[in-house]
Amino acid sequence: MKLAVLISGSGSNLQSFIDDCARGALPAEIAVVLSNKPEAGGLARAHAANIPTLVVDHREFESREAFDAAMLEALAPFAPDLVILAGFMRILTPDFIAAFRSRLLNIHPSLLPKYPGLKTHQRALDAGDSEAGATVHFVTEELDGGPPVLFARVPIEAGDSADTLAARVQLREHQLYPQAARWFVEGRLELCGDRALLDGEALPASGADLDTI
Ligand code: GRF
């Protein structure tokens, strides 16, 4: 299976895919990495792994629709089977989502449905939560609202800042995201209506727990 990974930043999640593909833990090929930011650190990670890269800079387009159309055109020659949003910080249009419907995954740094959107770690701290985490979900038109696939919990510790918590959550993201992709690549995971199915069975509404699979 061919993957396209979309990034905007440092690409530590991308690195977990590169590493798992290289050691055979994820039986797939990263066909292309696309960034909307020319300065994204993840591009260097892709270059180091000899993965083709694309930069489609959103600032060069006058509308979200035009930007997404340009991304679709740039990705088309790579014919990805699965599109991985890995810290891709643009909201996608319905046309883009429709083009990859049922084969578009995102990772969000909270235990969804809690804290969709930004500043998730600070919001969890402000709420006095005892745990945080990350969730991989199928992407639908609803922002961070598509069916959850897999989540990992992380304890919130006394003295945590948003940064220390984010670092702890990210370590788990790097296990979580390739595992969800592995299910898809193995043909075990699918989107059916508004539910994610694993081996033909509906996953729980909040997804499966990485610690109990
Ligand atoms: C991750 O924390 C992810 O959950 C969020 O953006 C961050 C991307 O980090 N959506 P990286 O670029 O993969 O290091």
Tab-separated table of C-alpha atoms and ligand atoms in Angstrom:
chain	number	residue	atom	x	y	z
A	1	MET	CA	0.000	0.000	0.000
A	2	LYS	CA	1.124	3.497	-0.780
A	3	LEU	CA	0.861	6.201	1.854
A	4	ALA	CA	0.890	9.978	1.518
A	5	VAL	CA	1.824	11.803	4.723
A	6	LEU	CA	0.758	15.436	5.112
A	7	ILE	CA	2.688	17.594	7.564
A	8	SER	CA	3.085	21.201	8.695
A	9	GLY	CA	5.764	20.898	11.368
A	10	SER	CA	8.571	18.912	12.905
A	11	GLY	CA	7.304	15.578	11.620
A	12	SER	CA	7.986	13.401	14.638
A	13	ASN	CA	4.884	11.376	13.762
A	14	LEU	CA	6.136	11.130	10.178
A	15	GLN	CA	9.402	9.774	11.619
A	16	SER	CA	7.534	7.011	13.423
A	17	PHE	CA	6.035	5.961	10.061
A	18	ILE	CA	9.432	6.132	8.337
A	19	ASP	CA	10.986	3.975	11.067
A	20	ASP	CA	8.160	1.419	11.153
A	21	CYS	CA	8.126	1.079	7.339
A	22	ALA	CA	11.923	0.671	7.307
A	23	ARG	CA	11.919	-2.127	9.873
A	24	GLY	CA	8.949	-3.886	8.288
A	25	ALA	CA	6.586	-3.221	11.192
A	26	LEU	CA	4.309	-1.303	8.835
A	27	PRO	CA	4.057	-3.145	5.505
A	28	ALA	CA	3.613	-0.041	3.368
A	29	GLU	CA	5.562	2.483	1.353
A	30	ILE	CA	5.523	6.212	2.036
A	31	ALA	CA	5.102	7.360	-1.567
A	32	VAL	CA	5.202	11.074	-0.803
A	33	VAL	CA	5.343	13.635	1.999
A	34	LEU	CA	3.452	16.878	1.401
A	35	SER	CA	3.925	20.010	3.494
A	36	ASN	CA	1.990	23.268	3.347
A	37	LYS	CA	5.030	24.975	4.896
A	38	PRO	CA	8.370	25.119	3.060
A	39	GLU	CA	10.181	25.390	6.399
A	40	ALA	CA	8.591	22.318	8.005
A	41	GLY	CA	11.239	20.255	9.763
A	42	GLY	CA	9.584	17.043	8.609
A	43	LEU	CA	10.747	17.691	5.047
A	44	ALA	CA	14.336	17.020	6.097
A	45	ARG	CA	13.231	13.740	7.675
A	46	ALA	CA	11.632	12.742	4.341
A	47	HIS	CA	14.749	13.748	2.373
A	48	ALA	CA	16.941	11.707	4.719
A	49	ALA	CA	14.752	8.678	4.003
A	50	ASN	CA	14.745	9.309	0.218
A	51	ILE	CA	11.009	9.945	0.159
A	52	PRO	CA	9.710	12.337	-2.521
A	53	THR	CA	8.417	15.611	-1.092
A	54	LEU	CA	5.928	18.210	-2.237
A	55	VAL	CA	5.468	21.728	-0.900
A	56	VAL	CA	2.090	23.294	-1.573
A	57	ASP	CA	2.211	26.600	0.279
A	58	HIS	CA	-1.290	27.601	1.360
A	59	ARG	CA	-0.265	31.274	1.390
A	60	GLU	CA	0.003	31.204	-2.398
A	61	PHE	CA	-3.700	30.448	-2.858
A	62	GLU	CA	-6.575	32.826	-2.533
A	63	SER	CA	-9.027	30.298	-1.161
A	64	ARG	CA	-9.088	27.063	0.808
A	65	GLU	CA	-10.741	25.441	-2.225
A	66	ALA	CA	-7.930	26.456	-4.570
A	67	PHE	CA	-5.296	25.246	-2.084
A	68	ASP	CA	-6.990	21.877	-1.653
A	69	ALA	CA	-7.430	21.483	-5.414
A	70	ALA	CA	-3.703	22.091	-5.851
A	71	MET	CA	-2.908	19.471	-3.198
A	72	LEU	CA	-5.180	16.944	-4.922
A	73	GLU	CA	-3.466	17.614	-8.235
A	74	ALA	CA	0.003	17.289	-6.692
A	75	LEU	CA	-0.867	14.041	-4.901
A	76	ALA	CA	-2.633	12.394	-7.859
A	77	PRO	CA	0.499	11.002	-9.590
A	78	PHE	CA	1.432	9.197	-6.361
A	79	ALA	CA	-1.992	7.471	-6.191
A	80	PRO	CA	-1.973	7.045	-2.406
A	81	ASP	CA	-4.124	4.284	-0.903
A	82	LEU	CA	-4.101	5.966	2.499
A	83	VAL	CA	-3.548	9.597	3.450
A	84	ILE	CA	-2.029	10.271	6.876
A	85	LEU	CA	-2.491	13.718	8.430
A	86	ALA	CA	0.489	14.025	10.777
A	87	GLY	CA	0.431	17.449	12.358
A	88	PHE	CA	-1.117	18.960	9.235
A	89	MET	CA	-2.507	22.259	10.478
A	90	ARG	CA	-4.981	23.225	7.759
A	91	ILE	CA	-8.702	22.572	7.791
A	92	LEU	CA	-9.592	20.486	4.728
A	93	THR	CA	-12.477	21.229	2.378
A	94	PRO	CA	-15.304	18.747	1.771
A	95	ASP	CA	-13.922	18.163	-1.757
A	96	PHE	CA	-10.546	17.037	-0.438
A	97	ILE	CA	-12.150	14.843	2.203
A	98	ALA	CA	-14.486	13.300	-0.394
A	99	ALA	CA	-11.543	12.480	-2.675
A	100	PHE	CA	-9.973	10.352	0.069
A	101	ARG	CA	-13.083	9.381	1.974
A	102	SER	CA	-12.612	6.234	4.076
A	103	ARG	CA	-8.841	6.387	3.581
A	104	LEU	CA	-7.950	9.552	5.418
A	105	LEU	CA	-6.658	9.387	9.015
A	106	ASN	CA	-5.706	12.091	11.495
A	107	ILE	CA	-4.106	12.094	14.932
A	108	HIS	CA	-5.424	14.524	17.486
A	109	PRO	CA	-3.669	15.209	20.809
A	110	SER	CA	-6.609	14.639	23.145
A	111	LEU	CA	-8.930	11.873	24.216
A	112	LEU	CA	-11.698	12.643	21.732
A	113	PRO	CA	-14.448	13.733	21.905
A	114	LYS	CA	-12.801	15.953	24.530
A	115	TYR	CA	-10.989	19.029	23.262
A	116	PRO	CA	-11.330	19.165	19.493
A	117	GLY	CA	-9.394	22.068	17.964
A	118	LEU	CA	-6.258	23.722	19.331
A	119	LYS	CA	-4.442	24.066	22.691
A	120	THR	CA	-5.631	20.653	23.827
A	121	HIS	CA	-2.953	20.140	26.498
A	122	GLN	CA	-3.540	23.514	28.147
A	123	ARG	CA	-7.281	22.890	28.112
A	124	ALA	CA	-6.812	19.505	29.823
A	125	LEU	CA	-4.600	21.160	32.477
A	126	ASP	CA	-7.033	24.041	32.990
A	127	ALA	CA	-9.899	21.579	33.466
A	128	GLY	CA	-7.958	19.745	36.201
A	129	ASP	CA	-8.073	16.459	34.264
A	130	SER	CA	-6.079	13.547	35.668
A	131	GLU	CA	-5.274	12.141	32.243
A	132	ALA	CA	-4.758	13.254	28.674
A	133	GLY	CA	-3.901	11.376	25.521
A	134	ALA	CA	-4.174	11.163	21.770
A	135	THR	CA	-6.681	9.689	19.349
A	136	VAL	CA	-6.404	8.476	15.758
A	137	HIS	CA	-9.633	8.962	13.850
A	138	PHE	CA	-11.050	8.813	10.360
A	139	VAL	CA	-11.453	12.279	8.890
A	140	THR	CA	-14.921	13.498	8.018
A	141	GLU	CA	-16.247	16.997	7.403
A	142	GLU	CA	-16.590	17.592	11.145
A	143	LEU	CA	-13.338	19.030	12.562
A	144	ASP	CA	-11.661	16.386	14.767
A	145	GLY	CA	-15.070	14.715	14.796
A	146	GLY	CA	-14.717	11.657	12.537
A	147	PRO	CA	-15.034	8.150	13.981
A	148	PRO	CA	-12.242	7.360	16.471
A	149	VAL	CA	-10.101	4.289	15.769
A	150	LEU	CA	-7.515	4.037	18.531
A	151	PHE	CA	-6.516	6.115	21.549
A	152	ALA	CA	-3.777	6.109	24.183
A	153	ARG	CA	-4.073	7.564	27.665
A	154	VAL	CA	-1.305	9.483	29.388
A	155	PRO	CA	-1.308	10.506	33.063
A	156	ILE	CA	-1.195	14.196	33.920
A	157	GLU	CA	1.439	14.722	36.586
A	158	ALA	CA	1.746	17.405	39.249
A	159	GLY	CA	3.711	20.329	37.873
A	160	ASP	CA	2.966	19.508	34.239
A	161	SER	CA	3.007	22.384	31.771
A	162	ALA	CA	1.415	22.184	28.339
A	163	ASP	CA	4.899	21.444	26.981
A	164	THR	CA	5.800	18.622	29.351
A	165	LEU	CA	2.390	17.074	28.828
A	166	ALA	CA	2.650	17.421	25.046
A	167	ALA	CA	6.026	15.662	25.094
A	168	ARG	CA	4.602	12.755	27.110
A	169	VAL	CA	1.585	12.501	24.797
A	170	GLN	CA	3.787	12.597	21.689
A	171	LEU	CA	5.755	9.536	22.799
A	172	ARG	CA	2.509	7.601	22.775
A	173	GLU	CA	1.418	9.150	19.465
A	174	HIS	CA	4.419	7.524	17.862
A	175	GLN	CA	3.175	4.069	18.904
A	176	LEU	CA	-0.488	4.800	18.355
A	177	TYR	CA	-0.535	6.188	14.841
A	178	PRO	CA	1.487	3.480	13.046
A	179	GLN	CA	-0.615	0.843	14.828
A	180	ALA	CA	-3.863	2.323	13.489
A	181	ALA	CA	-2.311	2.576	10.010
A	182	ARG	CA	-1.152	-1.047	10.279
A	183	TRP	CA	-4.756	-2.145	10.789
A	184	PHE	CA	-5.751	-0.235	7.660
A	185	VAL	CA	-2.844	-1.554	5.580
A	186	GLU	CA	-3.664	-5.101	6.650
A	187	GLY	CA	-7.235	-4.612	5.432
A	188	ARG	CA	-8.650	-4.939	8.950
A	189	LEU	CA	-9.846	-1.357	9.439
A	190	GLU	CA	-12.582	0.369	7.464
A	191	LEU	CA	-14.985	3.273	7.727
A	192	CYS	CA	-18.589	2.214	7.389
A	193	GLY	CA	-21.090	5.052	7.608
A	194	ASP	CA	-20.201	6.869	10.802
A	195	ARG	CA	-18.471	3.955	12.533
A	196	ALA	CA	-14.965	2.583	12.314
A	197	LEU	CA	-14.943	-1.194	11.925
A	198	LEU	CA	-12.106	-3.507	12.912
A	199	ASP	CA	-12.338	-7.010	11.446
A	200	GLY	CA	-15.934	-6.194	10.520
A	201	GLU	CA	-16.950	-5.269	14.082
A	202	ALA	CA	-17.788	-1.736	15.178
A	203	LEU	CA	-15.103	-0.218	17.374
A	204	PRO	CA	-16.235	1.520	20.593
A	205	ALA	CA	-17.484	5.089	20.045
A	206	SER	CA	-14.251	6.470	21.527
A	207	GLY	CA	-12.058	3.973	19.613
A	208	ALA	CA	-9.970	1.081	20.896
A	209	ASP	CA	-7.546	1.577	23.803
A	210	LEU	CA	-3.923	0.998	22.766
A	211	ASP	CA	-3.230	-0.457	26.209
A	212	THR	CA	-5.841	-3.202	25.896
A	213	ILE	CA	-5.534	-4.354	22.280
B	1	GRF	C1	1.119	16.150	17.125
B	1	GRF	O1	1.106	16.376	18.485
B	1	GRF	C2	-0.262	15.824	16.635
B	1	GRF	O2	-1.069	15.204	17.566
B	1	GRF	C3	-0.815	17.197	16.301
B	1	GRF	O3	0.282	17.902	15.807
B	1	GRF	C4	1.482	17.387	16.357
B	1	GRF	C5	2.433	17.113	15.235
B	1	GRF	O4	3.725	16.857	15.683
B	1	GRF	N1	-1.927	17.082	15.403
B	1	GRF	P1	4.822	16.317	14.672
B	1	GRF	O5	4.954	17.339	13.541
B	1	GRF	O6	4.397	14.975	14.170
B	1	GRF	O7	6.088	16.250	15.477
